[in-house]
Amino acid sequence: MPVITFDLPSFTRDQAVAAAERLYGFSAVAETLPSERDQNFLLRGTDGKSFVFKLSNATEDTQALDLQHQALRHVAQHAPELTLPRVRPALSGRLIETLADDRGRSHQVRLLTWVPGTVLAHAAPHLPDLVYSLGRLLGQLDTALASFDHPAADRDLKWDPRKAFWIGDHIRHVADPSQRELVTRVAGWADTEIAILAPSLRVGVIYNDANDYNVLVAGVAPYDARVVSVVDFGDMLRTWTVNEVAVACAYALLDKPDPLSTCASVVAGYHDARRLTQGEIDAIFPLICSRLAVSVVNSAVQQRAEPGNQYLVISERPAW
């Protein structure tokens, strides 16, 4: 699989504010938000409402965006108790508008409701009840998505665990020899284990990106804090559904003194909301290892391509 870099939009905050007012009739001030392949702004409206203004890179697939929109609509219908972003139509009634940049390139733009909260990466401490609530929310989400389908879900995505082998051609970008040896050994072991278990793993459309910067927490820390939402559905696809909880574990365990206990709490929450099979439980640990291997190799590749984008390497140190 080729490693894809993204020619990100480069709109200013003033341009984002002007476009939001013209396209959505929404007067606001803007703050920049991080992203791997889009340009995002938090728009705080003069009416007290807040939205996320998302400007896609020029090569973004419209059907991939429709996948996200239809999934959010489906979950709102089948699990209305979940607080997830909602797409706000433009004044034209369309969910996706287009905006030309200073170089004449056309970008697809969208406005989504802002879900308040603290990202999990900044919420401390991560007590068992908090990470349990992460697993439970993802289990509820996947239960709702079990009846969802979309033609764009069959995507060629570097974060698909079924295609993690792509990193083999790129491990050379990891500069440190001991780290190259480590990721080669761990990825090879994980690939072997997953190949054995793959026939028993259920397949479906999943969110696929519960990293600690996409998970929102509400409540007073430490004892009342709970996961209330996830954001950024850009990595949705059809794959092994158990990868949902494996991805969540891969990031929840970072910098933990007892990472396996943290993972056990995440898995327990997910299992209580959506029962896992024995084969899926057996696959969680190798899927975690595979995700971490993909993450560190991707970081090494992206550092060469976009050395100034710190969001792309934000999890690299704890992942190693």
mmCIF file with all atom_site columns, N, CA, C and O in Angstrom, residues 85-110:
data_model
loop_
_atom_site.group_PDB
_atom_site.id
_atom_site.type_symbol
_atom_site.label_atom_id
_atom_site.label_alt_id
_atom_site.label_comp_id
_atom_site.label_asym_id
_atom_site.label_entity_id
_atom_site.label_seq_id
_atom_site.pdbx_PDB_ins_code
_atom_site.Cartn_x
_atom_site.Cartn_y
_atom_site.Cartn_z
_atom_site.occupancy
_atom_site.B_iso_or_equiv
_atom_site.pdbx_formal_charge
_atom_site.auth_seq_id
_atom_site.auth_comp_id
_atom_site.auth_asym_id
_atom_site.auth_atom_id
_atom_site.pdbx_PDB_model_num
ATOM 1   N N  . PRO A 1 85  ? -21.120 14.071 17.019 1.00 0.00 ? 85  PRO A N  1
ATOM 2   C CA . PRO A 1 85  ? -21.302 15.243 16.149 1.00 0.00 ? 85  PRO A CA 1
ATOM 3   C C  . PRO A 1 85  ? -22.436 15.015 15.151 1.00 0.00 ? 85  PRO A C  1
ATOM 4   O O  . PRO A 1 85  ? -22.707 13.883 14.741 1.00 0.00 ? 85  PRO A O  1
ATOM 5   N N  . ARG A 1 86  ? -23.074 16.098 14.769 1.00 0.00 ? 86  ARG A N  1
ATOM 6   C CA . ARG A 1 86  ? -24.130 16.056 13.761 1.00 0.00 ? 86  ARG A CA 1
ATOM 7   C C  . ARG A 1 86  ? -23.762 17.031 12.641 1.00 0.00 ? 86  ARG A C  1
ATOM 8   O O  . ARG A 1 86  ? -23.199 18.105 12.898 1.00 0.00 ? 86  ARG A O  1
ATOM 9   N N  . VAL A 1 87  ? -24.086 16.663 11.412 1.00 0.00 ? 87  VAL A N  1
ATOM 10  C CA . VAL A 1 87  ? -23.770 17.517 10.268 1.00 0.00 ? 87  VAL A CA 1
ATOM 11  C C  . VAL A 1 87  ? -24.867 18.556 10.105 1.00 0.00 ? 87  VAL A C  1
ATOM 12  O O  . VAL A 1 87  ? -26.056 18.225 10.076 1.00 0.00 ? 87  VAL A O  1
ATOM 13  N N  . ARG A 1 88  ? -24.462 19.817 9.991  1.00 0.00 ? 88  ARG A N  1
ATOM 14  C CA . ARG A 1 88  ? -25.427 20.899 9.792  1.00 0.00 ? 88  ARG A CA 1
ATOM 15  C C  . ARG A 1 88  ? -25.475 21.248 8.309  1.00 0.00 ? 88  ARG A C  1
ATOM 16  O O  . ARG A 1 88  ? -24.445 21.562 7.698  1.00 0.00 ? 88  ARG A O  1
ATOM 17  N N  . PRO A 1 89  ? -26.649 21.215 7.690  1.00 0.00 ? 89  PRO A N  1
ATOM 18  C CA . PRO A 1 89  ? -26.743 21.583 6.271  1.00 0.00 ? 89  PRO A CA 1
ATOM 19  C C  . PRO A 1 89  ? -26.405 23.056 6.051  1.00 0.00 ? 89  PRO A C  1
ATOM 20  O O  . PRO A 1 89  ? -26.606 23.903 6.925  1.00 0.00 ? 89  PRO A O  1
ATOM 21  N N  . ALA A 1 90  ? -25.902 23.345 4.859  1.00 0.00 ? 90  ALA A N  1
ATOM 22  C CA . ALA A 1 90  ? -25.633 24.727 4.470  1.00 0.00 ? 90  ALA A CA 1
ATOM 23  C C  . ALA A 1 90  ? -26.955 25.429 4.139  1.00 0.00 ? 90  ALA A C  1
ATOM 24  O O  . ALA A 1 90  ? -28.027 24.812 4.112  1.00 0.00 ? 90  ALA A O  1
ATOM 25  N N  . LEU A 1 91  ? -26.875 26.711 3.877  1.00 0.00 ? 91  LEU A N  1
ATOM 26  C CA . LEU A 1 91  ? -28.072 27.464 3.506  1.00 0.00 ? 91  LEU A CA 1
ATOM 27  C C  . LEU A 1 91  ? -28.719 26.889 2.257  1.00 0.00 ? 91  LEU A C  1
ATOM 28  O O  . LEU A 1 91  ? -29.933 26.992 2.065  1.00 0.00 ? 91  LEU A O  1
ATOM 29  N N  . SER A 1 92  ? -27.898 26.237 1.417  1.00 0.00 ? 92  SER A N  1
ATOM 30  C CA . SER A 1 92  ? -28.411 25.617 0.193  1.00 0.00 ? 92  SER A CA 1
ATOM 31  C C  . SER A 1 92  ? -29.166 24.330 0.463  1.00 0.00 ? 92  SER A C  1
ATOM 32  O O  . SER A 1 92  ? -29.827 23.794 -0.429 1.00 0.00 ? 92  SER A O  1
ATOM 33  N N  . GLY A 1 93  ? -29.031 23.793 1.681  1.00 0.00 ? 93  GLY A N  1
ATOM 34  C CA . GLY A 1 93  ? -29.611 22.496 2.005  1.00 0.00 ? 93  GLY A CA 1
ATOM 35  C C  . GLY A 1 93  ? -28.644 21.346 1.828  1.00 0.00 ? 93  GLY A C  1
ATOM 36  O O  . GLY A 1 93  ? -28.938 20.219 2.229  1.00 0.00 ? 93  GLY A O  1
ATOM 37  N N  . ARG A 1 94  ? -27.498 21.610 1.213  1.00 0.00 ? 94  ARG A N  1
ATOM 38  C CA . ARG A 1 94  ? -26.504 20.561 0.985  1.00 0.00 ? 94  ARG A CA 1
ATOM 39  C C  . ARG A 1 94  ? -25.669 20.312 2.245  1.00 0.00 ? 94  ARG A C  1
ATOM 40  O O  . ARG A 1 94  ? -25.388 21.233 3.011  1.00 0.00 ? 94  ARG A O  1
ATOM 41  N N  . LEU A 1 95  ? -25.232 19.055 2.421  1.00 0.00 ? 95  LEU A N  1
ATOM 42  C CA . LEU A 1 95  ? -24.355 18.710 3.540  1.00 0.00 ? 95  LEU A CA 1
ATOM 43  C C  . LEU A 1 95  ? -22.899 19.021 3.227  1.00 0.00 ? 95  LEU A C  1
ATOM 44  O O  . LEU A 1 95  ? -22.092 19.178 4.144  1.00 0.00 ? 95  LEU A O  1
ATOM 45  N N  . ILE A 1 96  ? -22.558 19.074 1.939  1.00 0.00 ? 96  ILE A N  1
ATOM 46  C CA . ILE A 1 96  ? -21.191 19.359 1.513  1.00 0.00 ? 96  ILE A CA 1
ATOM 47  C C  . ILE A 1 96  ? -21.224 20.533 0.546  1.00 0.00 ? 96  ILE A C  1
ATOM 48  O O  . ILE A 1 96  ? -21.978 20.525 -0.430 1.00 0.00 ? 96  ILE A O  1
ATOM 49  N N  . GLU A 1 97  ? -20.411 21.531 0.833  1.00 0.00 ? 97  GLU A N  1
ATOM 50  C CA . GLU A 1 97  ? -20.229 22.657 -0.071 1.00 0.00 ? 97  GLU A CA 1
ATOM 51  C C  . GLU A 1 97  ? -18.791 22.643 -0.578 1.00 0.00 ? 97  GLU A C  1
ATOM 52  O O  . GLU A 1 97  ? -17.966 21.855 -0.107 1.00 0.00 ? 97  GLU A O  1
ATOM 53  N N  . THR A 1 98  ? -18.479 23.495 -1.541 1.00 0.00 ? 98  THR A N  1
ATOM 54  C CA . THR A 1 98  ? -17.121 23.587 -2.049 1.00 0.00 ? 98  THR A CA 1
ATOM 55  C C  . THR A 1 98  ? -16.609 25.014 -1.880 1.00 0.00 ? 98  THR A C  1
ATOM 56  O O  . THR A 1 98  ? -17.382 25.972 -1.907 1.00 0.00 ? 98  THR A O  1
ATOM 57  N N  . LEU A 1 99  ? -15.286 25.111 -1.713 1.00 0.00 ? 99  LEU A N  1
ATOM 58  C CA . LEU A 1 99  ? -14.644 26.402 -1.490 1.00 0.00 ? 99  LEU A CA 1
ATOM 59  C C  . LEU A 1 99  ? -13.301 26.387 -2.201 1.00 0.00 ? 99  LEU A C  1
ATOM 60  O O  . LEU A 1 99  ? -12.511 25.453 -2.030 1.00 0.00 ? 99  LEU A O  1
ATOM 61  N N  . ALA A 1 100 ? -13.039 27.388 -3.008 1.00 0.00 ? 100 ALA A N  1
ATOM 62  C CA . ALA A 1 100 ? -11.767 27.482 -3.735 1.00 0.00 ? 100 ALA A CA 1
ATOM 63  C C  . ALA A 1 100 ? -10.736 28.214 -2.887 1.00 0.00 ? 100 ALA A C  1
ATOM 64  O O  . ALA A 1 100 ? -11.043 29.206 -2.223 1.00 0.00 ? 100 ALA A O  1
ATOM 65  N N  . ASP A 1 101 ? -9.488  27.696 -2.909 1.00 0.00 ? 101 ASP A N  1
ATOM 66  C CA . ASP A 1 101 ? -8.424  28.366 -2.173 1.00 0.00 ? 101 ASP A CA 1
ATOM 67  C C  . ASP A 1 101 ? -7.697  29.366 -3.075 1.00 0.00 ? 101 ASP A C  1
ATOM 68  O O  . ASP A 1 101 ? -8.074  29.577 -4.231 1.00 0.00 ? 101 ASP A O  1
ATOM 69  N N  . ASP A 1 102 ? -6.646  29.976 -2.545 1.00 0.00 ? 102 ASP A N  1
ATOM 70  C CA . ASP A 1 102 ? -5.933  31.013 -3.290 1.00 0.00 ? 102 ASP A CA 1
ATOM 71  C C  . ASP A 1 102 ? -5.198  30.466 -4.516 1.00 0.00 ? 102 ASP A C  1
ATOM 72  O O  . ASP A 1 102 ? -4.786  31.244 -5.382 1.00 0.00 ? 102 ASP A O  1
ATOM 73  N N  . ARG A 1 103 ? -5.026  29.143 -4.559 1.00 0.00 ? 103 ARG A N  1
ATOM 74  C CA . ARG A 1 103 ? -4.361  28.520 -5.707 1.00 0.00 ? 103 ARG A CA 1
ATOM 75  C C  . ARG A 1 103 ? -5.356  27.963 -6.714 1.00 0.00 ? 103 ARG A C  1
ATOM 76  O O  . ARG A 1 103 ? -4.969  27.296 -7.675 1.00 0.00 ? 103 ARG A O  1
ATOM 77  N N  . GLY A 1 104 ? -6.637  28.219 -6.491 1.00 0.00 ? 104 GLY A N  1
ATOM 78  C CA . GLY A 1 104 ? -7.659  27.768 -7.421 1.00 0.00 ? 104 GLY A CA 1
ATOM 79  C C  . GLY A 1 104 ? -8.122  26.340 -7.207 1.00 0.00 ? 104 GLY A C  1
ATOM 80  O O  . GLY A 1 104 ? -8.936  25.834 -7.987 1.00 0.00 ? 104 GLY A O  1
ATOM 81  N N  . ARG A 1 105 ? -7.638  25.679 -6.158 1.00 0.00 ? 105 ARG A N  1
ATOM 82  C CA . ARG A 1 105 ? -8.067  24.307 -5.881 1.00 0.00 ? 105 ARG A CA 1
ATOM 83  C C  . ARG A 1 105 ? -9.409  24.324 -5.156 1.00 0.00 ? 105 ARG A C  1
ATOM 84  O O  . ARG A 1 105 ? -9.670  25.181 -4.326 1.00 0.00 ? 105 ARG A O  1
ATOM 85  N N  . SER A 1 106 ? -10.237 23.335 -5.460 1.00 0.00 ? 106 SER A N  1
ATOM 86  C CA . SER A 1 106 ? -11.554 23.239 -4.853 1.00 0.00 ? 106 SER A CA 1
ATOM 87  C C  . SER A 1 106 ? -11.509 22.280 -3.664 1.00 0.00 ? 106 SER A C  1
ATOM 88  O O  . SER A 1 106 ? -11.010 21.155 -3.783 1.00 0.00 ? 106 SER A O  1
ATOM 89  N N  . HIS A 1 107 ? -12.036 22.727 -2.523 1.00 0.00 ? 107 HIS A N  1
ATOM 90  C CA . HIS A 1 107 ? -12.067 21.916 -1.306 1.00 0.00 ? 107 HIS A CA 1
ATOM 91  C C  . HIS A 1 107 ? -13.510 21.726 -0.855 1.00 0.00 ? 107 HIS A C  1
ATOM 92  O O  . HIS A 1 107 ? -14.325 22.661 -0.917 1.00 0.00 ? 107 HIS A O  1
ATOM 93  N N  . GLN A 1 108 ? -13.821 20.528 -0.410 1.00 0.00 ? 108 GLN A N  1
ATOM 94  C CA . GLN A 1 108 ? -15.132 20.240 0.140  1.00 0.00 ? 108 GLN A CA 1
ATOM 95  C C  . GLN A 1 108 ? -15.165 20.695 1.593  1.00 0.00 ? 108 GLN A C  1
ATOM 96  O O  . GLN A 1 108 ? -14.231 20.433 2.358  1.00 0.00 ? 108 GLN A O  1
ATOM 97  N N  . VAL A 1 109 ? -16.241 21.362 1.966  1.00 0.00 ? 109 VAL A N  1
ATOM 98  C CA . VAL A 1 109 ? -16.347 21.905 3.318  1.00 0.00 ? 109 VAL A CA 1
ATOM 99  C C  . VAL A 1 109 ? -17.638 21.426 3.968  1.00 0.00 ? 109 VAL A C  1
ATOM 100 O O  . VAL A 1 109 ? -18.651 21.201 3.303  1.00 0.00 ? 109 VAL A O  1
ATOM 101 N N  . ARG A 1 110 ? -17.558 21.287 5.287  1.00 0.00 ? 110 ARG A N  1
ATOM 102 C CA . ARG A 1 110 ? -18.702 20.806 6.065  1.00 0.00 ? 110 ARG A CA 1
ATOM 103 C C  . ARG A 1 110 ? -18.728 21.515 7.408  1.00 0.00 ? 110 ARG A C  1
ATOM 104 O O  . ARG A 1 110 ? -17.694 22.003 7.888  1.00 0.00 ? 110 ARG A O  1
#
